[in-house]
Short mmCIF file of C-alpha atoms and ligand atoms in Angstrom, two decimals:
data_model
loop_
_atom_site.label_atom_id
_atom_site.label_comp_id
_atom_site.label_asym_id
_atom_site.label_seq_id
_atom_site.Cartn_x
_atom_site.Cartn_y
_atom_site.Cartn_z
CA UNK A 141 111.10 96.46 -191.93
CA UNK A 142 108.04 94.77 -193.42
CA UNK A 143 106.88 92.03 -192.62
CA UNK A 144 107.42 89.13 -195.51
CA UNK A 145 103.94 86.56 -194.70
CA UNK A 146 102.75 83.65 -196.43
CA UNK A 147 100.65 81.29 -194.72
CA UNK A 148 97.77 80.71 -192.54
CA UNK A 149 100.30 80.47 -189.67
CA UNK A 150 102.07 83.95 -190.26
CA UNK A 151 99.57 86.27 -190.71
CA UNK A 152 97.47 84.29 -187.18
CA UNK A 153 101.24 84.93 -186.09
CA UNK A 154 100.78 88.31 -186.99
CA UNK A 155 97.05 89.45 -186.96
CA UNK A 156 96.15 87.50 -183.61
CA UNK A 157 98.39 89.53 -181.20
CA UNK A 158 97.60 92.68 -182.89
CA UNK A 159 93.61 91.53 -182.47
CA UNK A 160 94.68 91.17 -178.98
CA UNK A 161 95.55 94.82 -178.65
CA UNK A 162 92.50 95.88 -180.30
CA UNK A 163 94.49 97.38 -182.15
CA UNK A 164 93.16 97.95 -186.95
CA UNK A 165 93.88 96.06 -188.78
CA UNK A 166 93.17 97.56 -192.86
CA UNK A 167 93.32 94.90 -195.86
CA UNK A 168 94.62 96.08 -199.41
CA UNK A 169 94.30 93.05 -201.62
CA UNK A 170 96.45 93.80 -205.25
CA UNK A 171 97.18 91.60 -207.95
CA UNK A 172 101.24 92.72 -207.40
CA UNK A 173 102.89 95.21 -210.72
CA UNK A 174 102.47 97.55 -208.10
CA UNK A 175 101.29 101.47 -209.30
CA UNK A 176 100.66 104.61 -207.85
CA UNK A 177 97.11 103.67 -207.39
CA UNK A 178 97.70 100.67 -205.58
CA UNK A 179 100.41 102.93 -203.38
CA UNK A 180 97.16 105.47 -202.76
CA UNK A 181 95.00 102.69 -201.41
CA UNK A 182 97.84 101.06 -198.96
CA UNK A 183 98.08 105.32 -197.69
CA UNK A 184 94.66 105.34 -197.17
CA UNK A 185 94.54 101.85 -195.32
CA UNK A 186 98.28 103.67 -193.33
CA UNK A 187 96.52 106.56 -192.27
CA UNK A 188 93.04 105.03 -191.10
CA UNK A 189 94.64 101.71 -189.83
CA UNK A 190 97.24 101.09 -186.76
CA UNK A 191 98.48 98.30 -189.16
CA UNK A 192 98.48 98.43 -192.91
CA UNK A 193 98.91 94.49 -194.79
CA UNK A 194 98.98 93.99 -198.29
CA UNK A 195 98.24 91.25 -200.16
CA UNK A 196 100.07 90.74 -203.64
CA UNK A 197 98.25 87.75 -205.37
CA UNK A 198 97.89 86.93 -209.20
CA UNK A 199 93.80 85.03 -208.43
CA UNK A 200 94.21 82.07 -211.38
CA UNK A 201 90.02 81.95 -210.77
CA UNK A 202 89.16 85.63 -212.17
CA UNK A 203 91.05 84.55 -215.56
CA UNK A 204 89.60 82.52 -218.91
CA UNK A 205 91.78 80.12 -219.55
CA UNK A 206 92.13 82.73 -223.17
CA UNK A 207 92.87 85.91 -219.90
CA UNK A 208 96.58 87.36 -219.43
CA UNK A 209 97.11 85.09 -216.34
CA UNK A 210 100.42 83.75 -217.83
CA UNK A 211 101.73 87.01 -218.93
CA UNK A 212 100.37 89.55 -216.32
CA UNK A 213 103.29 91.26 -214.69
CA UNK A 214 105.36 90.04 -211.79
CA UNK A 215 107.99 92.00 -210.71
CA UNK A 216 107.50 90.94 -207.01
CA UNK A 217 111.45 92.35 -205.06
CA UNK A 218 110.17 95.51 -206.91
CA UNK A 219 106.45 95.83 -204.83
CA UNK A 220 108.01 94.77 -201.71
CA UNK A 221 110.69 97.67 -201.69
CA UNK A 222 107.69 100.10 -203.06
CA UNK A 223 105.89 98.83 -200.26
CA UNK A 224 107.89 98.77 -197.24
CA UNK A 225 109.66 102.69 -198.91
CA UNK A 226 106.05 103.81 -197.95
CA UNK A 227 105.89 102.46 -194.59
CA UNK A 228 103.85 99.34 -195.22
CA UNK A 229 103.91 96.80 -191.62
CA UNK A 230 102.88 93.03 -193.70
CA UNK A 231 103.05 92.22 -197.33
CA UNK A 232 100.92 88.87 -198.07
CA UNK A 233 102.60 86.45 -201.09
CA UNK A 234 100.55 83.27 -200.38
CA UNK A 235 100.90 80.75 -203.27
CA UNK A 236 98.03 79.14 -204.72
CA UNK A 237 98.43 76.04 -202.49
CA UNK A 238 98.09 77.67 -199.23
CA UNK A 239 94.89 80.19 -200.70
CA UNK A 240 93.28 77.47 -202.32
CA UNK A 241 94.50 74.02 -200.48
CA UNK A 242 93.94 70.86 -201.32
CA UNK A 243 89.96 70.21 -201.53
CA UNK A 244 88.92 72.93 -202.25
CA UNK A 245 85.83 72.85 -203.30
CA UNK A 246 84.12 76.86 -202.25
CA UNK A 247 82.86 79.70 -205.03
CA UNK A 248 80.83 82.84 -203.71
CA UNK A 249 78.86 84.11 -206.79
CA UNK A 250 77.01 87.05 -205.99
CA UNK A 251 73.53 87.56 -207.98
CA UNK A 252 72.11 90.84 -209.82
CA UNK A 253 75.28 93.60 -209.47
CA UNK A 254 78.12 91.53 -210.77
CA UNK A 255 75.82 90.23 -214.68
CA UNK A 256 76.23 93.66 -216.57
CA UNK A 257 79.11 95.32 -217.82
CA UNK A 258 82.08 92.95 -216.10
CA UNK A 259 79.97 90.68 -215.96
CA UNK A 260 78.78 89.67 -219.06
CA UNK A 261 82.07 89.85 -221.03
CA UNK A 262 84.24 88.27 -218.29
CA UNK A 263 81.72 85.49 -217.07
CA UNK A 264 83.57 83.60 -214.54
CA UNK A 265 85.52 87.06 -213.17
CA UNK A 266 83.55 88.33 -210.53
CA UNK A 267 82.83 84.79 -208.66
CA UNK A 268 87.03 84.48 -208.83
CA UNK A 269 86.80 87.55 -206.95
CA UNK A 270 84.11 86.89 -204.64
CA UNK A 271 85.97 83.67 -203.35
CA UNK A 272 89.82 84.63 -203.13
CA UNK A 273 88.61 87.95 -201.75
CA UNK A 274 86.91 86.28 -199.50
CA UNK A 275 88.81 84.13 -197.99
CA UNK A 276 91.52 87.12 -197.95
CA UNK A 277 89.62 88.89 -195.87
CA UNK A 278 88.75 86.40 -193.35
CA UNK A 279 92.17 84.81 -193.48
CA UNK A 280 93.49 88.19 -192.14
CA UNK A 281 90.46 89.57 -190.13
CA UNK A 282 91.00 92.63 -192.12
CA UNK A 283 89.08 95.04 -189.93
CA UNK A 284 88.90 97.39 -193.30
CA UNK A 285 89.64 96.28 -196.77
CA UNK A 286 89.87 99.29 -199.54
CA UNK A 287 88.93 98.06 -203.08
CA UNK A 288 89.77 101.42 -205.99
CA UNK A 289 86.86 103.51 -208.07
CA UNK A 290 89.10 101.96 -211.14
CA UNK A 291 87.31 98.45 -210.95
CA UNK A 292 84.03 100.77 -209.73
CA UNK A 293 81.24 97.39 -210.42
CA UNK A 294 83.94 95.15 -209.09
CA UNK A 295 83.40 97.51 -205.32
CA UNK A 296 80.26 96.90 -205.82
CA UNK A 297 80.04 93.52 -205.95
CA UNK A 298 82.27 93.10 -202.94
CA UNK A 299 80.40 95.74 -200.86
CA UNK A 300 77.10 93.31 -202.12
CA UNK A 301 78.01 90.16 -200.84
CA UNK A 302 80.04 91.77 -197.25
CA UNK A 303 76.50 92.75 -196.92
CA UNK A 304 75.37 89.32 -197.48
CA UNK A 305 77.79 86.75 -195.84
CA UNK A 306 77.38 89.38 -192.94
CA UNK A 307 81.20 89.45 -193.65
CA UNK A 308 82.54 92.24 -190.34
CA UNK A 309 85.03 94.28 -192.44
CA UNK A 310 84.15 97.58 -193.46
CA UNK A 311 84.75 98.15 -197.59
CA UNK A 312 86.64 101.42 -198.69
CA UNK A 313 86.25 102.57 -201.96
CA UNK A 314 89.24 105.29 -202.97
CA UNK A 315 88.59 107.27 -206.07
CA UNK A 316 90.68 106.27 -209.12
CA UNK A 317 94.48 107.93 -209.58
CA UNK A 318 94.94 109.09 -213.26
CA UNK A 319 98.78 109.53 -214.53
CA UNK A 320 98.53 114.05 -215.94
CA UNK A 321 96.99 112.79 -219.56
CA UNK A 322 94.23 111.97 -217.66
CA UNK A 323 95.11 107.68 -218.03
CA UNK A 324 93.81 106.04 -215.61
CA UNK A 325 96.60 103.80 -213.94
CA UNK A 326 96.64 100.15 -214.40
CA UNK A 327 98.88 96.93 -214.52
CA UNK A 328 97.04 97.16 -217.38
CA UNK A 329 99.24 99.34 -219.58
CA UNK A 330 102.27 98.84 -218.87
CA UNK A 331 101.72 96.32 -222.01
CA UNK A 332 101.01 99.14 -224.20
CA UNK A 333 104.16 100.53 -226.22
CA UNK A 334 104.35 105.17 -226.37
CA UNK A 335 102.12 104.96 -229.16
CA UNK A 336 99.04 103.30 -228.15
CA UNK A 337 99.31 104.80 -224.91
CA UNK A 338 98.08 107.88 -225.87
CA UNK A 339 95.10 106.53 -228.26
CA UNK A 340 94.69 105.11 -224.98
CA UNK A 341 94.07 108.21 -223.40
CA UNK A 342 90.38 108.36 -225.67
CA UNK A 343 88.64 106.54 -223.25
CA UNK A 344 89.28 108.24 -220.38
CA UNK A 345 88.87 111.60 -222.43
CA UNK A 346 85.52 109.97 -223.91
CA UNK A 347 84.10 109.70 -220.29
CA UNK A 348 84.69 112.59 -219.37
CA UNK A 349 82.60 114.12 -222.61
CA UNK A 350 79.59 112.15 -222.30
CA UNK A 351 79.13 113.30 -218.84
CA UNK A 352 79.46 117.44 -220.37
CA UNK A 353 77.07 115.26 -222.95
CA UNK A 354 75.05 114.44 -220.50
CA UNK A 355 74.49 117.35 -218.36
CA UNK A 356 73.88 118.95 -221.82
CA UNK A 357 70.96 117.00 -221.32
CA UNK A 358 71.36 115.05 -224.39
CA UNK A 359 69.72 111.11 -224.64
CA UNK A 360 72.05 108.43 -223.76
CA UNK A 361 71.89 106.39 -225.89
CA UNK A 362 72.47 109.08 -228.24
CA UNK A 363 75.88 109.83 -225.97
CA UNK A 364 76.22 105.88 -226.14
CA UNK A 365 76.51 105.24 -229.50
CA UNK A 366 78.29 108.53 -230.48
CA UNK A 367 81.02 107.34 -228.04
CA UNK A 368 81.55 104.27 -229.35
CA UNK A 369 82.45 105.78 -232.57
CA UNK A 370 84.61 108.29 -231.02
CA UNK A 371 86.41 105.12 -229.54
CA UNK A 372 86.52 103.29 -232.94
CA UNK A 373 88.06 106.18 -234.57
CA UNK A 374 90.95 106.77 -232.46
CA UNK A 375 93.01 103.36 -232.25
CA UNK A 376 90.72 101.46 -230.31
CA UNK A 377 89.55 98.05 -232.58
CA UNK A 378 86.40 96.60 -230.65
CA UNK A 379 84.41 98.00 -227.86
CA UNK A 380 82.63 95.32 -225.12
CA UNK A 381 80.85 98.21 -223.18
CA UNK A 382 80.04 101.62 -223.30
CA UNK A 383 77.55 102.74 -220.73
CA UNK A 384 76.10 105.18 -218.42
CA UNK A 385 74.61 103.23 -215.76
CA UNK A 386 72.72 103.97 -212.79
CA UNK A 387 75.91 103.98 -210.08
CA UNK A 388 74.05 101.85 -207.10
CA UNK A 389 72.44 98.74 -209.35
CA UNK A 390 74.65 99.11 -212.71
CA UNK A 391 71.29 98.63 -214.87
CA UNK A 392 70.53 101.07 -217.38
CA UNK A 393 68.91 104.18 -215.33
CA UNK A 394 65.93 104.30 -214.47
CA UNK A 395 63.10 107.17 -214.46
CA UNK A 396 64.30 107.92 -210.68
CA UNK A 397 67.39 107.24 -210.62
CA UNK A 398 69.23 110.00 -209.04
CA UNK A 399 73.70 108.99 -209.52
CA UNK A 400 75.15 108.09 -212.96
CA UNK A 401 77.85 106.44 -213.83
CA UNK A 402 79.71 106.03 -216.87
CA UNK A 403 82.14 103.30 -217.71
CA UNK A 404 83.52 102.15 -220.07
CA UNK A 405 86.19 98.79 -221.52
CA UNK A 406 87.83 98.85 -224.89
CA UNK A 407 90.82 96.91 -226.95
CA UNK A 408 93.44 98.22 -227.93
CA UNK A 409 95.16 95.11 -229.51
CA UNK A 410 95.22 92.48 -227.50
CA UNK A 411 95.24 94.90 -224.30
CA UNK A 412 91.61 95.10 -222.45
CA UNK A 413 91.13 98.48 -220.51
CA UNK A 414 88.39 100.01 -218.31
CA UNK A 415 88.06 103.14 -216.73
CA UNK A 416 84.35 104.96 -215.18
CA UNK A 417 83.86 108.50 -213.23
CA UNK A 418 80.10 109.84 -211.46
CA UNK A 419 78.49 111.44 -213.21
P1 AMP B 620 95.05 95.40 -209.51
O1 AMP B 620 96.28 94.67 -209.17
O2 AMP B 620 95.01 95.50 -210.53
O3 AMP B 620 93.96 93.96 -208.58
O4 AMP B 620 94.32 96.23 -207.91
C1 AMP B 620 94.39 95.42 -206.84
C2 AMP B 620 93.51 97.35 -205.76
O5 AMP B 620 93.72 98.06 -206.76
C3 AMP B 620 91.86 97.23 -206.44
O6 AMP B 620 91.36 97.12 -205.70
C4 AMP B 620 92.28 98.60 -207.72
O7 AMP B 620 90.31 98.67 -208.46
C5 AMP B 620 92.82 99.51 -207.57
N1 AMP B 620 93.05 100.00 -208.76
C6 AMP B 620 93.63 99.66 -209.56
N2 AMP B 620 94.33 100.98 -210.42
C7 AMP B 620 94.11 101.88 -209.50
C8 AMP B 620 93.63 103.08 -209.70
N3 AMP B 620 94.38 103.92 -210.84
N4 AMP B 620 93.43 104.01 -208.68
C9 AMP B 620 92.89 103.81 -208.37
N5 AMP B 620 93.17 102.32 -207.04
C10 AMP B 620 92.67 101.22 -207.91
#
């Protein structure tokens, strides 16, 4: 039976004895509304660790006032059943007061890698993510923590933070899980009607087509502007960015760049979708 942990002393009671026995603890931070992408992270942690703990916390610090914090889906009972069914040993479901006790006043801001792309369109976002992830890593004392490439820039920001602050947790990136159609699984897909879901496919299709054009030697700026037009003519209403970047820095590629990543964020109505692929 899965253990439900809600307080710092619950974490202590569960993990301190495991740490004394040198058991490997793997953390999977989530905001809940779990789908197969999250479950793949948990299965990877289960395969590599002695204990997998999945945290479920809709982090207010990573939402701007105009964003979807209030309507974000929170099917907590179903989430816990799903985690139990795949053998996850513990779930951490803290209240906001446990994550941010009275008097909490620290914010972690990561430098360059958090500035472009998401950082430009959601300026509050990565400080919120870095602060909550640092606290989760330190509260649980996890040996390993699992993050999806679905949120590729987030993964790079977390890697930079853990490196810079010498947090002794190994960060493991897990490839994006897609539906058969190619649509990247996301809790926010629940906001889409069946019709809009079909239109949403164009985002992953466009990324794959951009990779093919890149391999065919077409100029990056031309590929990017063509991709934006394609999305706008296929049901997307607004594009935040669709860009070919240096996979390490997320800046526009320099002549010496070897690894590239193609990343996009675009809106269908009031639903914002993001996706990315390696080249
Ligand atoms: P979220 O609940 O959206 O904050 O996501 C929690 C974790 O699951 C993050 O590390 C995400 O990158 C990861 N994740 C979300 N969707 C997917 C997916 N389709 N494939 C792989 N990982 C994912």
